[in-house]
PDB file of C-alpha atoms and ligand atoms in Angstrom:
ATOM      1  CA  MET N   1       8.759 -16.715  38.504  1.00  0.00           C
ATOM      2  CA  THR N   2       6.612 -14.957  35.621  1.00  0.00           C
ATOM      3  CA  THR N   3       9.091 -12.744  32.730  1.00  0.00           C
ATOM      4  CA  SER N   4       7.294  -9.802  31.230  1.00  0.00           C
ATOM      5  CA  ARG N   5       8.268  -9.870  27.484  1.00  0.00           C
ATOM      6  CA  THR N   6       7.879  -7.010  25.104  1.00  0.00           C
ATOM      7  CA  PRO N   7       5.081  -7.791  22.863  1.00  0.00           C
ATOM      8  CA  ARG N   8       5.757  -8.069  19.134  1.00  0.00           C
ATOM      9  CA  ILE N   9       4.528  -5.784  16.902  1.00  0.00           C
ATOM     10  CA  ARG N  10       2.384  -6.636  13.880  1.00  0.00           C
ATOM     11  CA  LEU N  11       3.410  -5.379  10.758  1.00  0.00           C
ATOM     12  CA  ALA N  12       1.259  -5.435   7.346  1.00  0.00           C
ATOM     13  CA  THR N  13       2.386  -4.431   3.927  1.00  0.00           C
ATOM     14  CA  VAL N  14      -0.358  -3.924   1.496  1.00  0.00           C
ATOM     15  CA  TRP N  15      -0.062  -3.600  -2.675  1.00  0.00           C
ATOM     16  CA  LEU N  16      -3.051  -1.687  -4.287  1.00  0.00           C
ATOM     17  CA  GLY N  17      -2.384  -0.039  -7.626  1.00  0.00           C
ATOM     18  CA  GLY N  18       1.639  -0.162  -7.772  1.00  0.00           C
ATOM     19  CA  CYS N  19       4.579  -1.788  -9.575  1.00  0.00           C
ATOM     20  CA  ALA N  20       5.504  -3.885  -6.311  1.00  0.00           C
ATOM     21  CA  GLY N  21       8.671  -1.695  -6.826  1.00  0.00           C
ATOM     22  CA  CYS N  22       8.296  -0.264  -3.302  1.00  0.00           C
ATOM     23  CA  HIS N  23       8.181  -3.732  -1.677  1.00  0.00           C
ATOM     24  CA  MET N  24      11.253  -4.797  -3.887  1.00  0.00           C
ATOM     25  CA  SER N  25      13.077  -1.746  -2.150  1.00  0.00           C
ATOM     26  CA  PHE N  26      11.527  -3.206   1.299  1.00  0.00           C
ATOM     27  CA  LEU N  27      13.129  -6.630   0.292  1.00  0.00           C
ATOM     28  CA  ASP N  28      16.338  -4.596  -0.444  1.00  0.00           C
ATOM     29  CA  MET N  29      17.294  -3.740   3.099  1.00  0.00           C
ATOM     30  CA  GLY N  30      18.480  -7.507   3.270  1.00  0.00           C
ATOM     31  CA  GLU N  31      20.147  -8.362   6.440  1.00  0.00           C
ATOM     32  CA  ARG N  32      18.685  -5.424   8.512  1.00  0.00           C
ATOM     33  CA  LEU N  33      15.115  -7.378   7.616  1.00  0.00           C
ATOM     34  CA  ILE N  34      16.801 -10.035  10.185  1.00  0.00           C
ATOM     35  CA  GLU N  35      16.607  -7.430  12.847  1.00  0.00           C
ATOM     36  CA  ILE N  36      13.574  -5.727  12.017  1.00  0.00           C
ATOM     37  CA  PHE N  37      11.693  -9.421  12.283  1.00  0.00           C
ATOM     38  CA  ALA N  38      13.569 -10.099  15.592  1.00  0.00           C
ATOM     39  CA  GLN N  39      10.823  -7.379  16.805  1.00  0.00           C
ATOM     40  CA  VAL N  40       7.747  -7.790  14.381  1.00  0.00           C
ATOM     41  CA  ASP N  41       5.439 -10.337  13.284  1.00  0.00           C
ATOM     42  CA  LEU N  42       4.785  -9.987   9.522  1.00  0.00           C
ATOM     43  CA  VAL N  43       0.773 -10.536   9.901  1.00  0.00           C
ATOM     44  CA  TYR N  44      -0.268 -10.141   6.037  1.00  0.00           C
ATOM     45  CA  SER N  45       1.936  -8.933   2.743  1.00  0.00           C
ATOM     46  CA  PRO N  46       2.533 -10.047  -0.505  1.00  0.00           C
ATOM     47  CA  LEU N  47       5.936 -11.411   0.697  1.00  0.00           C
ATOM     48  CA  VAL N  48       3.710 -14.206   2.481  1.00  0.00           C
ATOM     49  CA  ASP N  49       0.994 -16.551   2.044  1.00  0.00           C
ATOM     50  CA  ILE N  50      -1.624 -15.098   4.257  1.00  0.00           C
ATOM     51  CA  LYS N  51      -4.933 -14.686   2.106  1.00  0.00           C
ATOM     52  CA  THR N  52      -7.292 -12.172   4.801  1.00  0.00           C
ATOM     53  CA  PHE N  53      -5.829  -9.123   6.037  1.00  0.00           C
ATOM     54  CA  PRO N  54      -6.495  -9.552  10.017  1.00  0.00           C
ATOM     55  CA  PRO N  55      -7.670  -7.704  12.797  1.00  0.00           C
ATOM     56  CA  GLU N  56      -5.597  -5.483  15.369  1.00  0.00           C
ATOM     57  CA  VAL N  57      -2.606  -4.621  13.193  1.00  0.00           C
ATOM     58  CA  ASP N  58       0.186  -2.100  14.580  1.00  0.00           C
ATOM     59  CA  VAL N  59       1.248  -0.501  11.685  1.00  0.00           C
ATOM     60  CA  THR N  60       0.102  -1.395   7.924  1.00  0.00           C
ATOM     61  CA  LEU N  61       2.441  -0.104   4.930  1.00  0.00           C
ATOM     62  CA  VAL N  62       0.472   0.578   1.858  1.00  0.00           C
ATOM     63  CA  GLU N  63       1.882   0.497  -1.427  1.00  0.00           C
ATOM     64  CA  GLY N  64      -0.010   1.917  -4.264  1.00  0.00           C
ATOM     65  CA  ALA N  65      -2.410   4.465  -5.454  1.00  0.00           C
ATOM     66  CA  VAL N  66      -6.702   3.615  -5.076  1.00  0.00           C
ATOM     67  CA  VAL N  67      -7.479   2.737  -8.555  1.00  0.00           C
ATOM     68  CA  ASN N  68     -10.491   0.339  -8.509  1.00  0.00           C
ATOM     69  CA  THR N  69     -13.676  -0.495  -6.356  1.00  0.00           C
ATOM     70  CA  ASP N  70     -11.211  -3.252  -4.941  1.00  0.00           C
ATOM     71  CA  HIS N  71      -8.833  -1.009  -3.713  1.00  0.00           C
ATOM     72  CA  LEU N  72     -11.371   1.071  -1.909  1.00  0.00           C
ATOM     73  CA  ARG N  73     -12.801  -2.008  -0.277  1.00  0.00           C
ATOM     74  CA  ASP N  74      -8.918  -3.102   0.868  1.00  0.00           C
ATOM     75  CA  ALA N  75      -8.527   0.306   1.741  1.00  0.00           C
ATOM     76  CA  ARG N  76     -11.396   0.821   4.263  1.00  0.00           C
ATOM     77  CA  LYS N  77     -10.527  -2.837   5.635  1.00  0.00           C
ATOM     78  CA  ILE N  78      -7.257  -2.009   6.249  1.00  0.00           C
ATOM     79  CA  ARG N  79      -8.123   1.635   8.121  1.00  0.00           C
ATOM     80  CA  GLU N  80     -10.452  -0.676  10.426  1.00  0.00           C
ATOM     81  CA  ASN N  81      -8.102  -3.178  11.366  1.00  0.00           C
ATOM     82  CA  SER N  82      -4.620  -0.970  11.779  1.00  0.00           C
ATOM     83  CA  ARG N  83      -3.494   1.579  14.207  1.00  0.00           C
ATOM     84  CA  THR N  84      -1.100   2.997  11.927  1.00  0.00           C
ATOM     85  CA  VAL N  85      -1.380   3.348   8.642  1.00  0.00           C
ATOM     86  CA  VAL N  86       1.320   4.790   6.013  1.00  0.00           C
ATOM     87  CA  SER N  87       1.346   5.877   2.668  1.00  0.00           C
ATOM     88  CA  PHE N  88       4.404   3.976   1.564  1.00  0.00           C
ATOM     89  CA  GLY N  89       5.992   5.453  -1.787  1.00  0.00           C
ATOM     90  CA  ASP N  90       4.945   8.119  -4.181  1.00  0.00           C
ATOM     91  CA  CYS N  91       2.140   5.856  -5.691  1.00  0.00           C
ATOM     92  CA  ALA N  92       0.183   5.881  -2.327  1.00  0.00           C
ATOM     93  CA  VAL N  93       1.369   9.665  -1.112  1.00  0.00           C
ATOM     94  CA  THR N  94       0.358  11.259  -4.588  1.00  0.00           C
ATOM     95  CA  GLY N  95      -0.855   9.126  -7.038  1.00  0.00           C
ATOM     96  CA  ASN N  96       2.397   9.472  -9.097  1.00  0.00           C
ATOM     97  CA  VAL N  97       2.266   6.963 -12.363  1.00  0.00           C
ATOM     98  CA  PRO N  98      -0.862   5.648 -12.027  1.00  0.00           C
ATOM     99  CA  ALA N  99      -2.731   9.066 -11.598  1.00  0.00           C
ATOM    100  CA  MET N 100      -1.266   9.714 -15.032  1.00  0.00           C
ATOM    101  CA  ARG N 101      -4.684   8.108 -16.747  1.00  0.00           C
ATOM    102  CA  ASN N 102      -6.476  10.919 -14.650  1.00  0.00           C
ATOM    103  CA  ARG N 103      -6.191  13.204 -18.025  1.00  0.00           C
ATOM    104  CA  LEU N 104      -7.989  10.175 -19.935  1.00  0.00           C
ATOM    105  CA  ASP N 105     -11.411   9.216 -20.480  1.00  0.00           C
ATOM    106  CA  ALA N 106     -11.038   5.553 -18.579  1.00  0.00           C
ATOM    107  CA  PRO N 107     -14.361   4.114 -19.199  1.00  0.00           C
ATOM    108  CA  ARG N 108     -14.042   4.691 -23.013  1.00  0.00           C
ATOM    109  CA  LEU N 109     -10.207   3.771 -23.239  1.00  0.00           C
ATOM    110  CA  VAL N 110     -11.218   0.336 -20.955  1.00  0.00           C
ATOM    111  CA  SER N 111     -14.055  -0.093 -23.759  1.00  0.00           C
ATOM    112  CA  GLU N 112     -11.897   0.386 -26.711  1.00  0.00           C
ATOM    113  CA  VAL N 113      -9.362  -2.104 -25.808  1.00  0.00           C
ATOM    114  CA  TYR N 114     -11.113  -4.657 -24.489  1.00  0.00           C
ATOM    115  CA  SER N 115     -14.895  -4.785 -26.169  1.00  0.00           C
ATOM    116  CA  GLN N 116     -13.835  -3.160 -29.601  1.00  0.00           C
ATOM    117  CA  GLY N 117      -9.968  -3.583 -29.958  1.00  0.00           C
ATOM    118  CA  PRO N 118      -7.771  -6.001 -30.683  1.00  0.00           C
ATOM    119  CA  GLY N 119      -7.836  -7.017 -27.127  1.00  0.00           C
ATOM    120  CA  GLU N 120     -11.541  -8.260 -27.058  1.00  0.00           C
ATOM    121  CA  ALA N 121     -12.003 -11.030 -24.830  1.00  0.00           C
ATOM    122  CA  PRO N 122     -12.697 -14.349 -26.469  1.00  0.00           C
ATOM    123  CA  PRO N 123     -16.257 -15.583 -26.139  1.00  0.00           C
ATOM    124  CA  GLY N 124     -17.409 -16.727 -22.696  1.00  0.00           C
ATOM    125  CA  GLN N 125     -14.742 -14.986 -21.443  1.00  0.00           C
ATOM    126  CA  GLY N 126     -14.517 -11.303 -19.648  1.00  0.00           C
ATOM    127  CA  ASP N 127     -17.756 -11.202 -18.180  1.00  0.00           C
ATOM    128  CA  PRO N 128     -18.673  -7.905 -16.206  1.00  0.00           C
ATOM    129  CA  GLY N 129     -17.314  -8.712 -12.647  1.00  0.00           C
ATOM    130  CA  ASP N 130     -14.119 -10.812 -13.892  1.00  0.00           C
ATOM    131  CA  VAL N 131     -12.270  -7.588 -13.022  1.00  0.00           C
ATOM    132  CA  PRO N 132     -12.831  -4.613 -10.612  1.00  0.00           C
ATOM    133  CA  THR N 133     -14.287  -1.491 -11.887  1.00  0.00           C
ATOM    134  CA  LEU N 134     -11.865   1.136 -12.250  1.00  0.00           C
ATOM    135  CA  LEU N 135     -12.691   4.468 -10.479  1.00  0.00           C
ATOM    136  CA  LEU N 136     -12.958   7.377 -12.466  1.00  0.00           C
ATOM    137  CA  ARG N 137     -10.243   8.927 -11.146  1.00  0.00           C
ATOM    138  CA  VAL N 138      -6.875   7.340  -9.408  1.00  0.00           C
ATOM    139  CA  LEU N 139      -6.630   8.568  -5.694  1.00  0.00           C
ATOM    140  CA  PRO N 140      -3.792   8.793  -3.408  1.00  0.00           C
ATOM    141  CA  LEU N 141      -4.394   6.808  -0.252  1.00  0.00           C
ATOM    142  CA  HIS N 142      -5.431   9.466   1.799  1.00  0.00           C
ATOM    143  CA  ARG N 143      -8.323  10.980  -0.052  1.00  0.00           C
ATOM    144  CA  VAL N 144     -10.240   7.884   0.664  1.00  0.00           C
ATOM    145  CA  ILE N 145      -8.727   6.794   4.157  1.00  0.00           C
ATOM    146  CA  PRO N 146      -6.970   9.006   7.074  1.00  0.00           C
ATOM    147  CA  VAL N 147      -3.463   8.039   7.119  1.00  0.00           C
ATOM    148  CA  ASP N 148      -0.827   8.543   9.880  1.00  0.00           C
ATOM    149  CA  GLY N 149       2.103   8.642   8.124  1.00  0.00           C
ATOM    150  CA  TYR N 150       4.156   9.154   4.705  1.00  0.00           C
ATOM    151  CA  LEU N 151       7.147   7.575   3.480  1.00  0.00           C
ATOM    152  CA  PRO N 152       7.692   9.346  -0.357  1.00  0.00           C
ATOM    153  CA  GLY N 153       9.917   8.099  -2.795  1.00  0.00           C
ATOM    154  CA  CYS N 154       9.804   6.190  -5.836  1.00  0.00           C
ATOM    155  CA  PRO N 155      10.505   3.959  -4.460  1.00  0.00           C
ATOM    156  CA  PRO N 156      11.390   5.068  -1.375  1.00  0.00           C
ATOM    157  CA  ASP N 157      15.073   3.918  -1.067  1.00  0.00           C
ATOM    158  CA  ARG N 158      16.065   1.320   1.635  1.00  0.00           C
ATOM    159  CA  GLU N 159      17.845   3.740   4.188  1.00  0.00           C
ATOM    160  CA  ARG N 160      14.644   5.919   4.291  1.00  0.00           C
ATOM    161  CA  ILE N 161      12.521   2.632   4.918  1.00  0.00           C
ATOM    162  CA  TRP N 162      14.893   1.574   7.531  1.00  0.00           C
ATOM    163  CA  THR N 163      14.868   5.152   9.390  1.00  0.00           C
ATOM    164  CA  ALA N 164      10.733   5.146   8.926  1.00  0.00           C
ATOM    165  CA  ILE N 165      10.214   1.853  10.222  1.00  0.00           C
ATOM    166  CA  GLY N 166      12.682   2.413  13.278  1.00  0.00           C
ATOM    167  CA  ALA N 167      10.726   5.694  14.131  1.00  0.00           C
ATOM    168  CA  LEU N 168       7.532   3.641  13.626  1.00  0.00           C
ATOM    169  CA  LEU N 169       8.715   0.805  15.903  1.00  0.00           C
ATOM    170  CA  ARG N 170       9.470   3.331  18.549  1.00  0.00           C
ATOM    171  CA  GLY N 171       6.014   4.649  18.363  1.00  0.00           C
ATOM    172  CA  GLU N 172       7.010   8.159  16.293  1.00  0.00           C
ATOM    173  CA  THR N 173       5.104   9.470  13.893  1.00  0.00           C
ATOM    174  CA  ILE N 174       6.406   9.955   9.889  1.00  0.00           C
ATOM    175  CA  ALA N 175       5.065  13.231   8.437  1.00  0.00           C
ATOM    176  CA  LEU N 176       4.663  14.820   5.129  1.00  0.00           C
ATOM    177  CA  PRO N 177       4.438  18.840   4.596  1.00  0.00           C
ATOM    178  CA  GLU N 178       0.692  19.802   4.640  1.00  0.00           C
ATOM    179  CA  ALA N 179       1.258  20.892   0.749  1.00  0.00           C
ATOM    180  CA  MET N 180       2.181  17.717  -0.336  1.00  0.00           C
ATOM    181  CA  ARG N 181      -1.125  15.934   1.200  1.00  0.00           C
ATOM    182  CA  THR N 182      -3.077  18.163  -1.248  1.00  0.00           C
ATOM    183  CA  PHE N 183      -1.559  16.850  -4.000  1.00  0.00           C
ATOM    184  CA  GLY N 184      -3.765  14.074  -6.181  1.00  0.00           C
TER     185      GLY N 184
HETATM  186 FE1  SF4 V 201       6.365   1.631  -8.475  1.00  0.00          FE
HETATM  187 FE2  SF4 V 201       7.019   4.063  -8.015  1.00  0.00          FE
HETATM  188 FE3  SF4 V 201       5.167   3.255  -7.448  1.00  0.00          FE
HETATM  189 FE4  SF4 V 201       6.569   2.347  -5.684  1.00  0.00          FE
HETATM  190  S1  SF4 V 201       5.968   4.513  -5.915  1.00  0.00           S
HETATM  191  S2  SF4 V 201       4.976   1.262  -6.462  1.00  0.00           S
HETATM  192  S3  SF4 V 201       8.055   2.170  -7.112  1.00  0.00           S
HETATM  193  S4  SF4 V 201       5.878   3.387  -9.290  1.00  0.00           S
END
């Protein structure tokens, strides 16, 4: 006799241009994580040692704004391989702290700090290509890829994350008012 088992949900969490505080808040759920991981496989995350974003992910929580060309590439790969993408925290939702540099001339600032100033790289190091190129403007995630849900907060507190993950596991959406979507 065969028994049918509920398929386990494939969850990923991603860290783009953020401070890791949203992931710390995720970990702050403490023993509730045991309940979550009774139903869920964590298939990609800075919390586990998996190097490549996998295919067929059910839900991906994305922390951080899109700050550089690596983030742009990663965001597109996440979208291609995730059924549901959630902007996780204010940096992903609005740009938040990283977007404060949008008022500055980033290329000039980088040049003055790393090529002309006291932060000049030692000879033989700091060649172009060592670090990803900064975008001219920091962007919230939904300006780069379609996003299915929004989980605001800096960081979102653990109760909010717990409530949101419960909704996502039931197949519900978590939304942000339209007015906030135009921010950033
Ligand atoms: Fe850090 Fe706040 Fe941004 Fe989360 S939303 S990555 S806690 S600055």
